[in-house]
Amino acid sequence: MEYLRHRLMTKDDAMNLRKDILAIDSWKDGKLTALGKAKSIKNNLELTGDKKSNEVIQKLFKDNVVNTFALPKYIHNVMFSQATEGMGYGLHFDAAYMAQYRTDLSFTLFLSEPDEYEGGELCLEMPPEKKTIKLNAGEVLIYPTKYFHEVKKVTKGERVVSVGWIQSKVG
């Protein structure tokens, strides 16, 4: 299993979700959710615990392609991430467990169009190759959590995504 690239929602739905979450004033420094060394390489803003996260979870659970690929048992720790000029997240891999859930798969749902920001690419290291990915608003990328990955620094504009983790029924 490498990864799944899939249109989860329409561009308009993604743009409306982005507009709604950016209007919320409880965004926090992403370092607050980082553990150990990750604090030194993480530079973003995050919105956690918002009811909009549940909308993303429901869309993932209801999508036939996502269900076929990921066989989700739990979708958890869903949050929103915002990166503006100079922000990014260095090379890392995600924790194998978060709270009581296994993290078999990670996902990134893009809420900005690729031409709205420069830089900000999601780079996956999947030996023996690297993939550099920048998707359209409404598209989701689901990949094994074990892969090293990074978000390149944004050099212009604003990158907004939703990220989260999936515990598969198979594991």
mmCIF file of N, CA, C and O in Angstrom, residues 17-67:
data_model
loop_
_atom_site.group_PDB
_atom_site.id
_atom_site.type_symbol
_atom_site.label_atom_id
_atom_site.label_comp_id
_atom_site.label_asym_id
_atom_site.label_seq_id
_atom_site.Cartn_x
_atom_site.Cartn_y
_atom_site.Cartn_z
ATOM 1 N N LEU A 17 -15.585 25.286 3.896
ATOM 2 C CA LEU A 17 -15.038 24.778 5.151
ATOM 3 C C LEU A 17 -13.860 25.639 5.584
ATOM 4 O O LEU A 17 -13.756 26.026 6.752
ATOM 5 N N ARG A 18 -12.988 25.963 4.666
ATOM 6 C CA ARG A 18 -11.829 26.818 4.986
ATOM 7 C C ARG A 18 -12.288 28.173 5.513
ATOM 8 O O ARG A 18 -11.779 28.658 6.528
ATOM 9 N N LYS A 19 -13.255 28.771 4.838
ATOM 10 C CA LYS A 19 -13.777 30.079 5.277
ATOM 11 C C LYS A 19 -14.320 29.987 6.708
ATOM 12 O O LYS A 19 -14.046 30.843 7.549
ATOM 13 N N ASP A 20 -15.066 28.929 6.976
ATOM 14 C CA ASP A 20 -15.654 28.747 8.311
ATOM 15 C C ASP A 20 -14.593 28.581 9.394
ATOM 16 O O ASP A 20 -14.686 29.191 10.462
ATOM 17 N N ILE A 21 -13.583 27.765 9.136
ATOM 18 C CA ILE A 21 -12.587 27.524 10.185
ATOM 19 C C ILE A 21 -11.663 28.722 10.382
ATOM 20 O O ILE A 21 -11.227 28.989 11.501
ATOM 21 N N LEU A 22 -11.374 29.455 9.307
ATOM 22 C CA LEU A 22 -10.508 30.628 9.459
ATOM 23 C C LEU A 22 -11.194 31.741 10.240
ATOM 24 O O LEU A 22 -10.515 32.617 10.806
ATOM 25 N N ALA A 23 -12.519 31.711 10.314
ATOM 26 C CA ALA A 23 -13.269 32.712 11.078
ATOM 27 C C ALA A 23 -13.238 32.424 12.586
ATOM 28 O O ALA A 23 -13.602 33.273 13.395
ATOM 29 N N ILE A 24 -12.793 31.248 12.959
ATOM 30 C CA ILE A 24 -12.735 30.864 14.375
ATOM 31 C C ILE A 24 -11.467 31.453 14.982
ATOM 32 O O ILE A 24 -10.391 31.386 14.393
ATOM 33 N N ASP A 25 -11.577 32.008 16.175
ATOM 34 C CA ASP A 25 -10.438 32.723 16.762
ATOM 35 C C ASP A 25 -9.636 31.912 17.778
ATOM 36 O O ASP A 25 -8.857 32.466 18.541
ATOM 37 N N SER A 26 -9.764 30.607 17.775
ATOM 38 C CA SER A 26 -9.037 29.806 18.765
ATOM 39 C C SER A 26 -7.873 29.006 18.167
ATOM 40 O O SER A 26 -7.518 27.946 18.669
ATOM 41 N N TRP A 27 -7.261 29.513 17.091
ATOM 42 C CA TRP A 27 -6.078 28.885 16.513
ATOM 43 C C TRP A 27 -4.916 29.027 17.488
ATOM 44 O O TRP A 27 -4.751 30.050 18.133
ATOM 45 N N LYS A 28 -4.088 27.978 17.583
ATOM 46 C CA LYS A 28 -2.963 27.975 18.522
ATOM 47 C C LYS A 28 -1.677 27.546 17.813
ATOM 48 O O LYS A 28 -1.714 26.931 16.754
ATOM 49 N N ASP A 29 -0.576 27.851 18.446
ATOM 50 C CA ASP A 29 0.733 27.455 17.937
ATOM 51 C C ASP A 29 0.800 25.935 17.844
ATOM 52 O O ASP A 29 0.520 25.225 18.812
ATOM 53 N N GLY A 30 1.180 25.406 16.686
ATOM 54 C CA GLY A 30 1.259 23.967 16.465
ATOM 55 C C GLY A 30 2.254 23.261 17.371
ATOM 56 O O GLY A 30 2.148 22.051 17.590
ATOM 57 N N LYS A 31 3.231 23.979 17.911
ATOM 58 C CA LYS A 31 4.212 23.370 18.811
ATOM 59 C C LYS A 31 3.539 22.771 20.053
ATOM 60 O O LYS A 31 4.088 21.871 20.678
ATOM 61 N N LEU A 32 2.351 23.266 20.393
ATOM 62 C CA LEU A 32 1.644 22.772 21.580
ATOM 63 C C LEU A 32 1.226 21.315 21.450
ATOM 64 O O LEU A 32 1.041 20.630 22.455
ATOM 65 N N THR A 33 1.066 20.826 20.215
ATOM 66 C CA THR A 33 0.676 19.422 20.026
ATOM 67 C C THR A 33 1.860 18.553 19.616
ATOM 68 O O THR A 33 1.696 17.360 19.381
ATOM 69 N N ALA A 34 3.044 19.151 19.528
ATOM 70 C CA ALA A 34 4.242 18.404 19.134
ATOM 71 C C ALA A 34 4.891 17.764 20.351
ATOM 72 O O ALA A 34 4.850 18.301 21.455
ATOM 73 N N LEU A 35 5.509 16.612 20.127
ATOM 74 C CA LEU A 35 6.218 15.913 21.194
ATOM 75 C C LEU A 35 7.712 15.891 20.893
ATOM 76 O O LEU A 35 8.117 15.774 19.734
ATOM 77 N N GLY A 36 8.529 15.978 21.921
ATOM 78 C CA GLY A 36 9.975 15.828 21.785
ATOM 79 C C GLY A 36 10.592 16.768 20.776
ATOM 80 O O GLY A 36 10.324 17.967 20.762
ATOM 81 N N LYS A 37 11.432 16.183 19.906
ATOM 82 C CA LYS A 37 12.169 16.953 18.906
ATOM 83 C C LYS A 37 11.260 17.673 17.916
ATOM 84 O O LYS A 37 11.660 18.658 17.297
ATOM 85 N N ALA A 38 10.052 17.178 17.757
ATOM 86 C CA ALA A 38 9.137 17.781 16.777
ATOM 87 C C ALA A 38 8.866 19.247 17.087
ATOM 88 O O ALA A 38 8.593 20.035 16.178
ATOM 89 N N LYS A 39 8.949 19.630 18.359
ATOM 90 C CA LYS A 39 8.711 21.030 18.725
ATOM 91 C C LYS A 39 9.670 21.975 18.000
ATOM 92 O O LYS A 39 9.321 23.110 17.705
ATOM 93 N N SER A 40 10.876 21.500 17.710
ATOM 94 C CA SER A 40 11.877 22.370 17.078
ATOM 95 C C SER A 40 11.713 22.467 15.563
ATOM 96 O O SER A 40 12.319 23.339 14.933
ATOM 97 N N ILE A 41 10.904 21.592 14.967
ATOM 98 C CA ILE A 41 10.758 21.607 13.507
ATOM 99 C C ILE A 41 9.336 21.930 13.060
ATOM 100 O O ILE A 41 9.058 21.991 11.865
ATOM 101 N N LYS A 42 8.439 22.135 14.001
ATOM 102 C CA LYS A 42 7.029 22.393 13.676
ATOM 103 C C LYS A 42 6.740 23.882 13.795
ATOM 104 O O LYS A 42 6.955 24.483 14.854
ATOM 105 N N ASN A 43 6.235 24.461 12.724
ATOM 106 C CA ASN A 43 5.929 25.887 12.711
ATOM 107 C C ASN A 43 4.641 26.094 11.920
ATOM 108 O O ASN A 43 4.665 26.238 10.700
ATOM 109 N N ASN A 44 3.525 26.022 12.615
ATOM 110 C CA ASN A 44 2.220 26.220 11.992
ATOM 111 C C ASN A 44 1.233 26.677 13.049
ATOM 112 O O ASN A 44 1.570 26.781 14.231
ATOM 113 N N LEU A 45 0.017 26.943 12.638
ATOM 114 C CA LEU A 45 -1.083 27.214 13.558
ATOM 115 C C LEU A 45 -2.064 26.060 13.429
ATOM 116 O O LEU A 45 -2.247 25.506 12.343
ATOM 117 N N GLU A 46 -2.706 25.701 14.554
ATOM 118 C CA GLU A 46 -3.647 24.580 14.535
ATOM 119 C C GLU A 46 -4.946 24.931 15.236
ATOM 120 O O GLU A 46 -4.962 25.693 16.206
ATOM 121 N N LEU A 47 -5.989 24.343 14.733
ATOM 122 C CA LEU A 47 -7.310 24.443 15.335
ATOM 123 C C LEU A 47 -7.729 23.029 15.678
ATOM 124 O O LEU A 47 -7.854 22.175 14.785
ATOM 125 N N THR A 48 -7.897 22.749 16.959
ATOM 126 C CA THR A 48 -8.264 21.404 17.408
ATOM 127 C C THR A 48 -9.587 21.458 18.156
ATOM 128 O O THR A 48 -9.981 22.499 18.676
ATOM 129 N N GLY A 49 -10.244 20.314 18.198
ATOM 130 C CA GLY A 49 -11.463 20.184 18.994
ATOM 131 C C GLY A 49 -12.644 20.967 18.464
ATOM 132 O O GLY A 49 -13.604 21.201 19.182
ATOM 133 N N ASP A 50 -12.610 21.378 17.215
ATOM 134 C CA ASP A 50 -13.720 22.127 16.644
ATOM 135 C C ASP A 50 -14.742 21.164 16.040
ATOM 136 O O ASP A 50 -14.383 20.103 15.531
ATOM 137 N N LYS A 51 -16.017 21.542 16.053
ATOM 138 C CA LYS A 51 -17.077 20.683 15.509
ATOM 139 C C LYS A 51 -16.906 20.443 14.014
ATOM 140 O O LYS A 51 -17.402 19.455 13.482
ATOM 141 N N LYS A 52 -16.176 21.307 13.331
ATOM 142 C CA LYS A 52 -15.916 21.107 11.903
ATOM 143 C C LYS A 52 -15.073 19.854 11.676
ATOM 144 O O LYS A 52 -15.137 19.246 10.610
ATOM 145 N N SER A 53 -14.278 19.460 12.666
ATOM 146 C CA SER A 53 -13.508 18.214 12.564
ATOM 147 C C SER A 53 -14.434 17.028 12.366
ATOM 148 O O SER A 53 -14.118 16.103 11.613
ATOM 149 N N ASN A 54 -15.570 17.049 13.044
ATOM 150 C CA ASN A 54 -16.546 15.955 12.905
ATOM 151 C C ASN A 54 -17.105 15.872 11.491
ATOM 152 O O ASN A 54 -17.415 14.784 11.006
ATOM 153 N N GLU A 55 -17.239 17.010 10.817
ATOM 154 C CA GLU A 55 -17.706 17.002 9.435
ATOM 155 C C GLU A 55 -16.707 16.263 8.540
ATOM 156 O O GLU A 55 -17.100 15.492 7.664
ATOM 157 N N VAL A 56 -15.419 16.502 8.768
ATOM 158 C CA VAL A 56 -14.382 15.817 7.996
ATOM 159 C C VAL A 56 -14.443 14.317 8.281
ATOM 160 O O VAL A 56 -14.401 13.496 7.356
ATOM 161 N N ILE A 57 -14.558 13.947 9.543
ATOM 162 C CA ILE A 57 -14.634 12.535 9.925
ATOM 163 C C ILE A 57 -15.816 11.860 9.232
ATOM 164 O O ILE A 57 -15.683 10.762 8.671
ATOM 165 N N GLN A 58 -16.979 12.501 9.253
ATOM 166 C CA GLN A 58 -18.173 11.914 8.629
ATOM 167 C C GLN A 58 -17.996 11.753 7.120
ATOM 168 O O GLN A 58 -18.399 10.734 6.550
ATOM 169 N N LYS A 59 -17.387 12.744 6.469
ATOM 170 C CA LYS A 59 -17.144 12.629 5.024
ATOM 171 C C LYS A 59 -16.226 11.447 4.716
ATOM 172 O O LYS A 59 -16.454 10.714 3.762
ATOM 173 N N LEU A 60 -15.199 11.266 5.532
ATOM 174 C CA LEU A 60 -14.280 10.145 5.320
ATOM 175 C C LEU A 60 -14.993 8.808 5.525
ATOM 176 O O LEU A 60 -14.855 7.895 4.705
ATOM 177 N N PHE A 61 -15.762 8.691 6.609
ATOM 178 C CA PHE A 61 -16.471 7.437 6.881
ATOM 179 C C PHE A 61 -17.503 7.100 5.801
ATOM 180 O O PHE A 61 -17.731 5.934 5.500
ATOM 181 N N LYS A 62 -18.125 8.118 5.217
ATOM 182 C CA LYS A 62 -19.190 7.888 4.236
ATOM 183 C C LYS A 62 -18.673 7.666 2.819
ATOM 184 O O LYS A 62 -19.434 7.289 1.935
ATOM 185 N N ASP A 63 -17.384 7.890 2.585
ATOM 186 C CA ASP A 63 -16.844 7.798 1.237
ATOM 187 C C ASP A 63 -16.458 6.354 0.908
ATOM 188 O O ASP A 63 -15.647 5.742 1.605
ATOM 189 N N ASN A 64 -17.013 5.810 -0.163
ATOM 190 C CA ASN A 64 -16.768 4.408 -0.549
ATOM 191 C C ASN A 64 -15.306 4.138 -0.893
ATOM 192 O O ASN A 64 -14.773 3.078 -0.550
ATOM 193 N N VAL A 65 -14.655 5.064 -1.582
ATOM 194 C CA VAL A 65 -13.258 4.860 -1.964
ATOM 195 C C VAL A 65 -12.367 4.838 -0.720
ATOM 196 O O VAL A 65 -11.503 3.973 -0.570
ATOM 197 N N VAL A 66 -12.592 5.770 0.194
ATOM 198 C CA VAL A 66 -11.822 5.806 1.445
ATOM 199 C C VAL A 66 -12.048 4.521 2.225
ATOM 200 O O VAL A 66 -11.103 3.914 2.740
ATOM 201 N N ASN A 67 -13.287 4.076 2.301
ATOM 202 C CA ASN A 67 -13.593 2.846 3.041
ATOM 203 C C ASN A 67 -12.932 1.622 2.431
ATOM 204 O O ASN A 67 -12.435 0.757 3.143
#
